[in-house]
């Protein structure tokens, strides 16, 4: 019996080692998997109204500066200032370190080396210019053609900044997740060519889901893949502090109209607008309060009106600010 058991144990070890080797080979072979997706036909314009719309989206509701803005200009970003979009902010995730790219039109280190349709495909379909997958943390899959046109037209007018950002630093889990779990994410339904800014519920839905990313942060998500894993707008997504990610984090509140656990129960439009004009209340919050300060009253009204119509979800968030060392 002892000899037989020893043989079984030996073959178990050999089988396990073979499995590890095969897994390593498969994971390595899938790191540069290429995906196909359409190239949206997005026009570039020099019209002043289009450029003004682009600047508003980039530095306002689209809050590009919060992730892509110059890293050491924290105070300026919190004021909502126009800062260089040279990238370099690091997200420390379970899968490794993800560095935001330089989105100025520099041809060596920024997006100046790419065609507009390549950049538009990345935002809409989650496929990078080189064909690899883009982790799904940006909300622009259903952004209208006209708004994408405004965004890219404006970015092309910016001062190029030569700033090389490191490649993402995947850990072992990251390589495995990238090989098997991260897939391109595209539009949910038909993408509109244009949408009229106003104070309607429909426009609020557009902003909350396809520009300002309210759903993206106020819905619980898997930080390994970016996938949504909780009810829409019900909160519960833990986001580490942009200032001290090792020690502090914030959990997004429930912003559905649930009468017991919804954060905004009893709020009026005026309350909502005033809160956005007030800026950051928690030092370690990852919410882009600076860019959101720049949003117009009408856009804020539209978002507020839309949020009153979404499905109420009972989800009590006990603490929105967490000291990780005590958690």
Short mmCIF file of C-alpha atoms in Angstrom, two decimals:
data_model
loop_
_atom_site.label_atom_id
_atom_site.label_comp_id
_atom_site.label_asym_id
_atom_site.label_seq_id
_atom_site.Cartn_x
_atom_site.Cartn_y
_atom_site.Cartn_z
CA UNK A 1 0.00 0.00 0.00
CA UNK A 2 2.83 2.39 0.84
CA UNK A 3 4.52 1.84 -2.56
CA UNK A 4 1.22 2.33 -4.39
CA UNK A 5 0.47 5.49 -2.43
CA UNK A 6 3.95 6.80 -3.20
CA UNK A 7 3.39 6.21 -6.94
CA UNK A 8 0.05 7.99 -6.83
CA UNK A 9 1.61 10.94 -5.02
CA UNK A 10 4.45 11.03 -7.55
CA UNK A 11 2.04 11.13 -10.49
CA UNK A 12 -0.05 13.80 -8.80
CA UNK A 13 3.04 15.99 -8.51
CA UNK A 14 4.01 15.34 -12.12
CA UNK A 15 0.47 16.08 -13.31
CA UNK A 16 0.38 19.29 -11.29
CA UNK A 17 3.72 20.43 -12.72
CA UNK A 18 2.54 19.66 -16.25
CA UNK A 19 -0.64 21.65 -15.57
CA UNK A 20 1.40 24.63 -14.33
CA UNK A 21 3.67 24.53 -17.39
CA UNK A 22 0.71 24.28 -19.80
CA UNK A 23 -1.11 27.10 -17.98
CA UNK A 24 1.99 29.30 -18.13
CA UNK A 25 2.37 28.66 -21.87
CA UNK A 26 -1.32 29.40 -22.56
CA UNK A 27 -1.29 32.55 -20.41
CA UNK A 28 1.85 33.80 -22.13
CA UNK A 29 0.38 33.10 -25.57
CA UNK A 30 -2.76 35.12 -24.77
CA UNK A 31 -1.05 38.29 -23.51
CA UNK A 32 -1.08 39.89 -26.95
CA UNK A 33 -4.44 38.61 -28.17
CA UNK A 34 -5.79 40.87 -30.89
CA UNK A 35 -9.45 41.80 -31.20
CA UNK A 36 -11.43 43.20 -34.09
CA UNK A 37 -13.92 46.05 -33.82
CA UNK A 38 -15.33 48.74 -36.14
CA UNK A 39 -13.61 52.07 -36.56
CA UNK A 40 -16.17 54.82 -35.85
CA UNK A 41 -16.20 57.59 -38.42
CA UNK A 42 -15.54 60.59 -36.19
CA UNK A 43 -14.94 63.95 -37.87
CA UNK A 44 -12.37 66.44 -36.62
CA UNK A 45 -13.54 70.06 -36.57
CA UNK A 46 -11.98 73.46 -36.04
CA UNK A 47 -15.34 75.13 -35.41
CA UNK A 48 -15.19 77.22 -32.24
CA UNK A 49 -18.49 75.86 -30.91
CA UNK A 50 -17.31 72.27 -31.35
CA UNK A 51 -14.01 73.04 -29.62
CA UNK A 52 -15.83 74.77 -26.75
CA UNK A 53 -18.04 71.70 -26.34
CA UNK A 54 -14.93 69.50 -26.36
CA UNK A 55 -13.20 71.56 -23.68
CA UNK A 56 -16.35 71.47 -21.54
CA UNK A 57 -16.63 67.68 -21.81
CA UNK A 58 -12.92 67.02 -21.26
CA UNK A 59 -12.54 69.24 -18.20
CA UNK A 60 -16.13 69.03 -16.97
CA UNK A 61 -18.46 66.02 -16.96
CA UNK A 62 -15.98 63.74 -18.80
CA UNK A 63 -13.44 64.55 -16.02
CA UNK A 64 -10.44 63.45 -18.11
CA UNK A 65 -8.16 65.64 -15.99
CA UNK A 66 -8.87 63.68 -12.85
CA UNK A 67 -7.06 60.57 -14.16
CA UNK A 68 -4.95 61.93 -17.02
CA UNK A 69 -4.03 65.31 -15.53
CA UNK A 70 -0.49 66.11 -14.41
CA UNK A 71 0.03 64.02 -11.28
CA UNK A 72 1.57 66.67 -9.03
CA UNK A 73 -1.16 69.26 -9.74
CA UNK A 74 -3.64 67.84 -7.23
CA UNK A 75 -4.82 71.19 -5.87
CA UNK A 76 -5.36 72.56 -9.38
CA UNK A 77 -7.39 69.49 -10.39
CA UNK A 78 -9.53 69.81 -7.26
CA UNK A 79 -10.26 73.42 -8.22
CA UNK A 80 -11.31 72.27 -11.68
CA UNK A 81 -8.42 74.06 -13.42
CA UNK A 82 -7.28 73.25 -16.93
CA UNK A 83 -4.14 71.15 -16.41
CA UNK A 84 -1.86 69.28 -18.86
CA UNK A 85 -3.24 65.82 -19.66
CA UNK A 86 0.14 64.12 -19.66
CA UNK A 87 -0.96 61.00 -17.75
CA UNK A 88 1.07 59.01 -15.28
CA UNK A 89 -1.44 58.48 -12.45
CA UNK A 90 -1.12 54.96 -11.07
CA UNK A 91 -4.07 52.78 -10.08
CA UNK A 92 -2.94 50.04 -7.68
CA UNK A 93 -5.28 47.14 -8.43
CA UNK A 94 -5.40 43.45 -7.48
CA UNK A 95 -4.02 42.69 -10.96
CA UNK A 96 -1.07 45.09 -10.76
CA UNK A 97 -0.29 48.74 -11.42
CA UNK A 98 -2.20 50.48 -14.21
CA UNK A 99 -0.78 53.80 -15.43
CA UNK A 100 -3.00 56.35 -17.19
CA UNK A 101 -1.67 57.35 -20.62
CA UNK A 102 -0.59 60.71 -21.94
CA UNK A 103 -3.54 62.01 -24.00
CA UNK A 104 -1.90 65.20 -25.27
CA UNK A 105 -1.19 65.23 -29.04
CA UNK A 106 2.54 64.56 -28.62
CA UNK A 107 3.57 62.24 -31.46
CA UNK A 108 6.14 60.29 -29.45
CA UNK A 109 4.63 59.81 -25.99
CA UNK A 110 1.00 60.90 -26.44
CA UNK A 111 -1.93 60.19 -28.74
CA UNK A 112 -0.57 62.24 -31.64
CA UNK A 113 0.75 59.06 -33.24
CA UNK A 114 -2.75 57.57 -33.60
CA UNK A 115 -5.55 58.19 -36.08
CA UNK A 116 -8.80 59.59 -34.75
CA UNK A 117 -10.72 56.45 -35.72
CA UNK A 118 -8.24 54.33 -33.73
CA UNK A 119 -8.81 56.44 -30.63
CA UNK A 120 -12.56 56.42 -31.14
CA UNK A 121 -12.53 52.62 -31.43
CA UNK A 122 -10.67 52.40 -28.12
CA UNK A 123 -13.28 54.48 -26.29
CA UNK A 124 -16.33 52.92 -27.94
CA UNK A 125 -15.30 49.28 -28.27
CA UNK A 126 -12.49 48.77 -25.75
CA UNK A 127 -9.91 47.84 -28.39
CA UNK A 128 -6.60 49.71 -28.39
CA UNK A 129 -4.94 50.93 -31.59
CA UNK A 130 -2.66 47.85 -31.51
CA UNK A 131 -5.71 45.55 -31.28
CA UNK A 132 -5.28 44.52 -27.64
CA UNK A 133 -7.98 44.87 -24.98
CA UNK A 134 -8.58 48.01 -22.93
CA UNK A 135 -9.60 47.40 -19.30
CA UNK A 136 -13.16 48.67 -18.93
CA UNK A 137 -12.95 51.68 -16.62
CA UNK A 138 -14.09 54.49 -18.96
CA UNK A 139 -17.77 55.18 -19.74
CA UNK A 140 -17.63 56.35 -23.34
CA UNK A 141 -19.05 53.31 -25.20
CA UNK A 142 -22.33 55.09 -25.93
CA UNK A 143 -21.03 58.65 -26.15
CA UNK A 144 -22.55 60.29 -29.24
CA UNK A 145 -20.57 60.75 -32.46
CA UNK A 146 -20.82 64.53 -32.10
CA UNK A 147 -19.48 64.50 -28.55
CA UNK A 148 -16.61 62.18 -29.50
CA UNK A 149 -15.89 64.56 -32.37
CA UNK A 150 -15.83 67.50 -29.94
CA UNK A 151 -13.54 65.65 -27.51
CA UNK A 152 -10.99 64.58 -30.11
CA UNK A 153 -11.13 67.91 -31.94
CA UNK A 154 -10.33 69.71 -28.70
CA UNK A 155 -7.57 67.29 -27.67
CA UNK A 156 -5.84 67.92 -30.99
CA UNK A 157 -5.62 71.64 -30.19
CA UNK A 158 -3.87 71.10 -26.86
CA UNK A 159 -0.20 71.82 -26.26
CA UNK A 160 1.69 68.55 -26.81
CA UNK A 161 3.53 67.38 -23.69
CA UNK A 162 6.45 64.98 -24.02
CA UNK A 163 5.94 62.66 -21.07
CA UNK A 164 6.55 58.93 -21.39
CA UNK A 165 4.27 56.89 -19.16
CA UNK A 166 5.41 53.38 -18.08
CA UNK A 167 3.67 50.31 -19.42
CA UNK A 168 1.15 48.64 -17.11
CA UNK A 169 2.81 46.41 -14.51
CA UNK A 170 0.77 43.22 -14.32
CA UNK A 171 1.35 40.75 -11.50
CA UNK A 172 0.81 36.98 -11.87
CA UNK A 173 -2.92 37.30 -11.22
CA UNK A 174 -3.02 40.14 -13.73
CA UNK A 175 -1.49 38.04 -16.49
CA UNK A 176 -4.02 35.26 -15.83
CA UNK A 177 -6.99 37.65 -15.70
CA UNK A 178 -5.79 39.42 -18.84
CA UNK A 179 -5.53 36.08 -20.63
CA UNK A 180 -8.95 34.69 -19.67
CA UNK A 181 -11.25 37.30 -18.14
CA UNK A 182 -10.78 40.72 -19.71
CA UNK A 183 -12.68 41.12 -22.97
CA UNK A 184 -13.52 44.24 -24.98
CA UNK A 185 -16.75 45.97 -23.96
CA UNK A 186 -18.77 47.84 -26.57
CA UNK A 187 -21.92 49.97 -26.77
CA UNK A 188 -25.18 49.00 -25.11
CA UNK A 189 -27.59 49.37 -28.00
CA UNK A 190 -27.40 51.84 -30.88
CA UNK A 191 -25.13 54.86 -30.43
CA UNK A 192 -26.79 58.16 -31.28
CA UNK A 193 -25.17 60.52 -33.77
CA UNK A 194 -26.03 63.54 -31.64
CA UNK A 195 -27.98 64.45 -28.53
CA UNK A 196 -29.37 67.82 -27.53
CA UNK A 197 -28.13 69.14 -24.15
CA UNK A 198 -31.09 70.10 -21.99
CA UNK A 199 -32.57 69.36 -18.57
CA UNK A 200 -34.55 66.27 -19.54
CA UNK A 201 -34.42 62.85 -17.93
CA UNK A 202 -33.20 61.41 -21.23
CA UNK A 203 -30.21 63.73 -21.33
CA UNK A 204 -29.52 63.05 -17.65
CA UNK A 205 -29.44 59.34 -18.41
CA UNK A 206 -26.95 59.99 -21.19
CA UNK A 207 -24.65 62.01 -18.93
CA UNK A 208 -24.87 59.65 -15.97
CA UNK A 209 -24.13 56.54 -18.03
CA UNK A 210 -22.08 57.64 -21.04
CA UNK A 211 -20.08 60.73 -20.01
CA UNK A 212 -19.83 61.49 -16.30
CA UNK A 213 -19.58 57.82 -15.25
CA UNK A 214 -21.99 58.08 -12.30
CA UNK A 215 -22.96 54.46 -12.92
CA UNK A 216 -19.31 53.43 -13.22
CA UNK A 217 -18.40 54.54 -9.70
CA UNK A 218 -21.70 54.22 -7.86
CA UNK A 219 -22.11 50.58 -8.91
CA UNK A 220 -20.04 47.84 -7.30
CA UNK A 221 -17.35 46.50 -9.64
CA UNK A 222 -14.72 43.80 -9.88
CA UNK A 223 -11.37 45.60 -9.71
CA UNK A 224 -9.70 42.69 -11.48
CA UNK A 225 -11.68 43.05 -14.70
CA UNK A 226 -13.74 46.24 -14.42
CA UNK A 227 -16.96 44.19 -14.68
CA UNK A 228 -20.12 45.43 -12.94
CA UNK A 229 -21.10 43.10 -10.09
CA UNK A 230 -23.73 45.10 -8.19
CA UNK A 231 -27.07 46.82 -8.86
CA UNK A 232 -26.78 50.04 -10.87
CA UNK A 233 -26.20 53.19 -8.81
CA UNK A 234 -26.61 51.29 -5.50
CA UNK A 235 -23.07 52.09 -4.34
CA UNK A 236 -20.69 49.79 -2.49
CA UNK A 237 -17.68 50.24 -4.80
CA UNK A 238 -14.52 50.65 -2.70
CA UNK A 239 -12.05 53.09 -4.24
CA UNK A 240 -8.64 53.63 -2.70
CA UNK A 241 -7.52 57.16 -1.89
CA UNK A 242 -5.70 58.93 -4.76
CA UNK A 243 -3.49 60.53 -2.09
CA UNK A 244 -2.68 57.53 0.12
CA UNK A 245 -4.03 54.29 -1.40
CA UNK A 246 -2.26 52.10 1.13
CA UNK A 247 -4.11 53.53 4.12
CA UNK A 248 -7.41 55.08 3.07
CA UNK A 249 -10.37 54.34 0.83
CA UNK A 250 -13.90 55.54 0.19
CA UNK A 251 -16.98 53.45 -0.55
CA UNK A 252 -19.42 54.99 -2.99
CA UNK A 253 -22.89 55.74 -1.56
CA UNK A 254 -26.20 54.42 -2.80
CA UNK A 255 -27.70 57.13 -5.05
CA UNK A 256 -30.86 55.27 -6.02
CA UNK A 257 -34.15 56.75 -4.71
CA UNK A 258 -34.57 54.04 -2.08
CA UNK A 259 -36.44 55.75 0.79
CA UNK A 260 -34.42 54.01 3.51
CA UNK A 261 -30.85 53.66 2.21
CA UNK A 262 -30.58 56.17 -0.64
CA UNK A 263 -28.07 58.95 0.09
CA UNK A 264 -30.07 61.68 -1.63
CA UNK A 265 -33.50 61.11 -0.10
CA UNK A 266 -35.04 64.51 0.65
CA UNK A 267 -32.65 66.36 -1.66
CA UNK A 268 -33.95 68.99 -4.08
CA UNK A 269 -32.35 70.05 -7.34
CA UNK A 270 -30.92 73.04 -5.49
CA UNK A 271 -29.41 70.76 -2.83
CA UNK A 272 -27.83 68.62 -5.55
CA UNK A 273 -26.35 71.60 -7.41
CA UNK A 274 -25.07 73.18 -4.19
CA UNK A 275 -23.32 69.94 -3.24
CA UNK A 276 -21.49 69.85 -6.55
CA UNK A 277 -20.48 73.50 -6.27
CA UNK A 278 -19.08 72.83 -2.78
CA UNK A 279 -16.34 70.47 -3.96
CA UNK A 280 -14.54 67.74 -2.04
CA UNK A 281 -15.67 67.14 1.56
CA UNK A 282 -13.56 64.01 2.21
CA UNK A 283 -9.86 64.57 1.53
CA UNK A 284 -9.31 61.00 0.30
CA UNK A 285 -12.36 60.82 -1.97
CA UNK A 286 -11.72 59.60 -5.50
CA UNK A 287 -14.76 61.46 -6.86
CA UNK A 288 -13.66 64.09 -9.41
CA UNK A 289 -15.24 67.02 -7.58
CA UNK A 290 -13.00 69.57 -9.31
CA UNK A 291 -14.10 68.75 -12.87
CA UNK A 292 -17.70 68.29 -11.73
CA UNK A 293 -17.67 71.84 -10.32
CA UNK A 294 -17.42 72.99 -13.93
CA UNK A 295 -20.68 71.31 -14.93
CA UNK A 296 -23.54 73.60 -15.88
CA UNK A 297 -26.66 73.91 -13.74
CA UNK A 298 -28.70 72.42 -16.57
CA UNK A 299 -26.50 69.31 -16.79
CA UNK A 300 -26.70 68.81 -13.04
CA UNK A 301 -30.47 69.23 -13.14
CA UNK A 302 -30.72 66.62 -15.90
CA UNK A 303 -28.65 64.12 -13.91
CA UNK A 304 -30.65 64.74 -10.75
CA UNK A 305 -33.96 64.29 -12.58
CA UNK A 306 -32.75 61.04 -14.12
CA UNK A 307 -31.56 59.65 -10.78
CA UNK A 308 -35.05 60.14 -9.37
CA UNK A 309 -36.41 57.72 -12.00
CA UNK A 310 -34.05 54.77 -11.59
CA UNK A 311 -34.96 51.58 -9.75
CA UNK A 312 -34.71 52.00 -5.95
CA UNK A 313 -32.27 49.52 -4.42
CA UNK A 314 -32.10 48.78 -0.71
CA UNK A 315 -28.35 48.80 -0.03
CA UNK A 316 -27.18 50.39 3.21
CA UNK A 317 -23.67 51.79 3.05
CA UNK A 318 -22.56 52.11 6.66
CA UNK A 319 -19.27 53.96 6.10
CA UNK A 320 -18.15 55.90 3.06
CA UNK A 321 -14.67 56.66 4.47
CA UNK A 322 -12.43 53.79 5.56
CA UNK A 323 -9.04 53.64 7.25
CA UNK A 324 -7.67 50.45 5.71
CA UNK A 325 -5.33 49.68 8.58
CA UNK A 326 -8.38 49.51 10.87
CA UNK A 327 -10.70 47.79 8.41
#
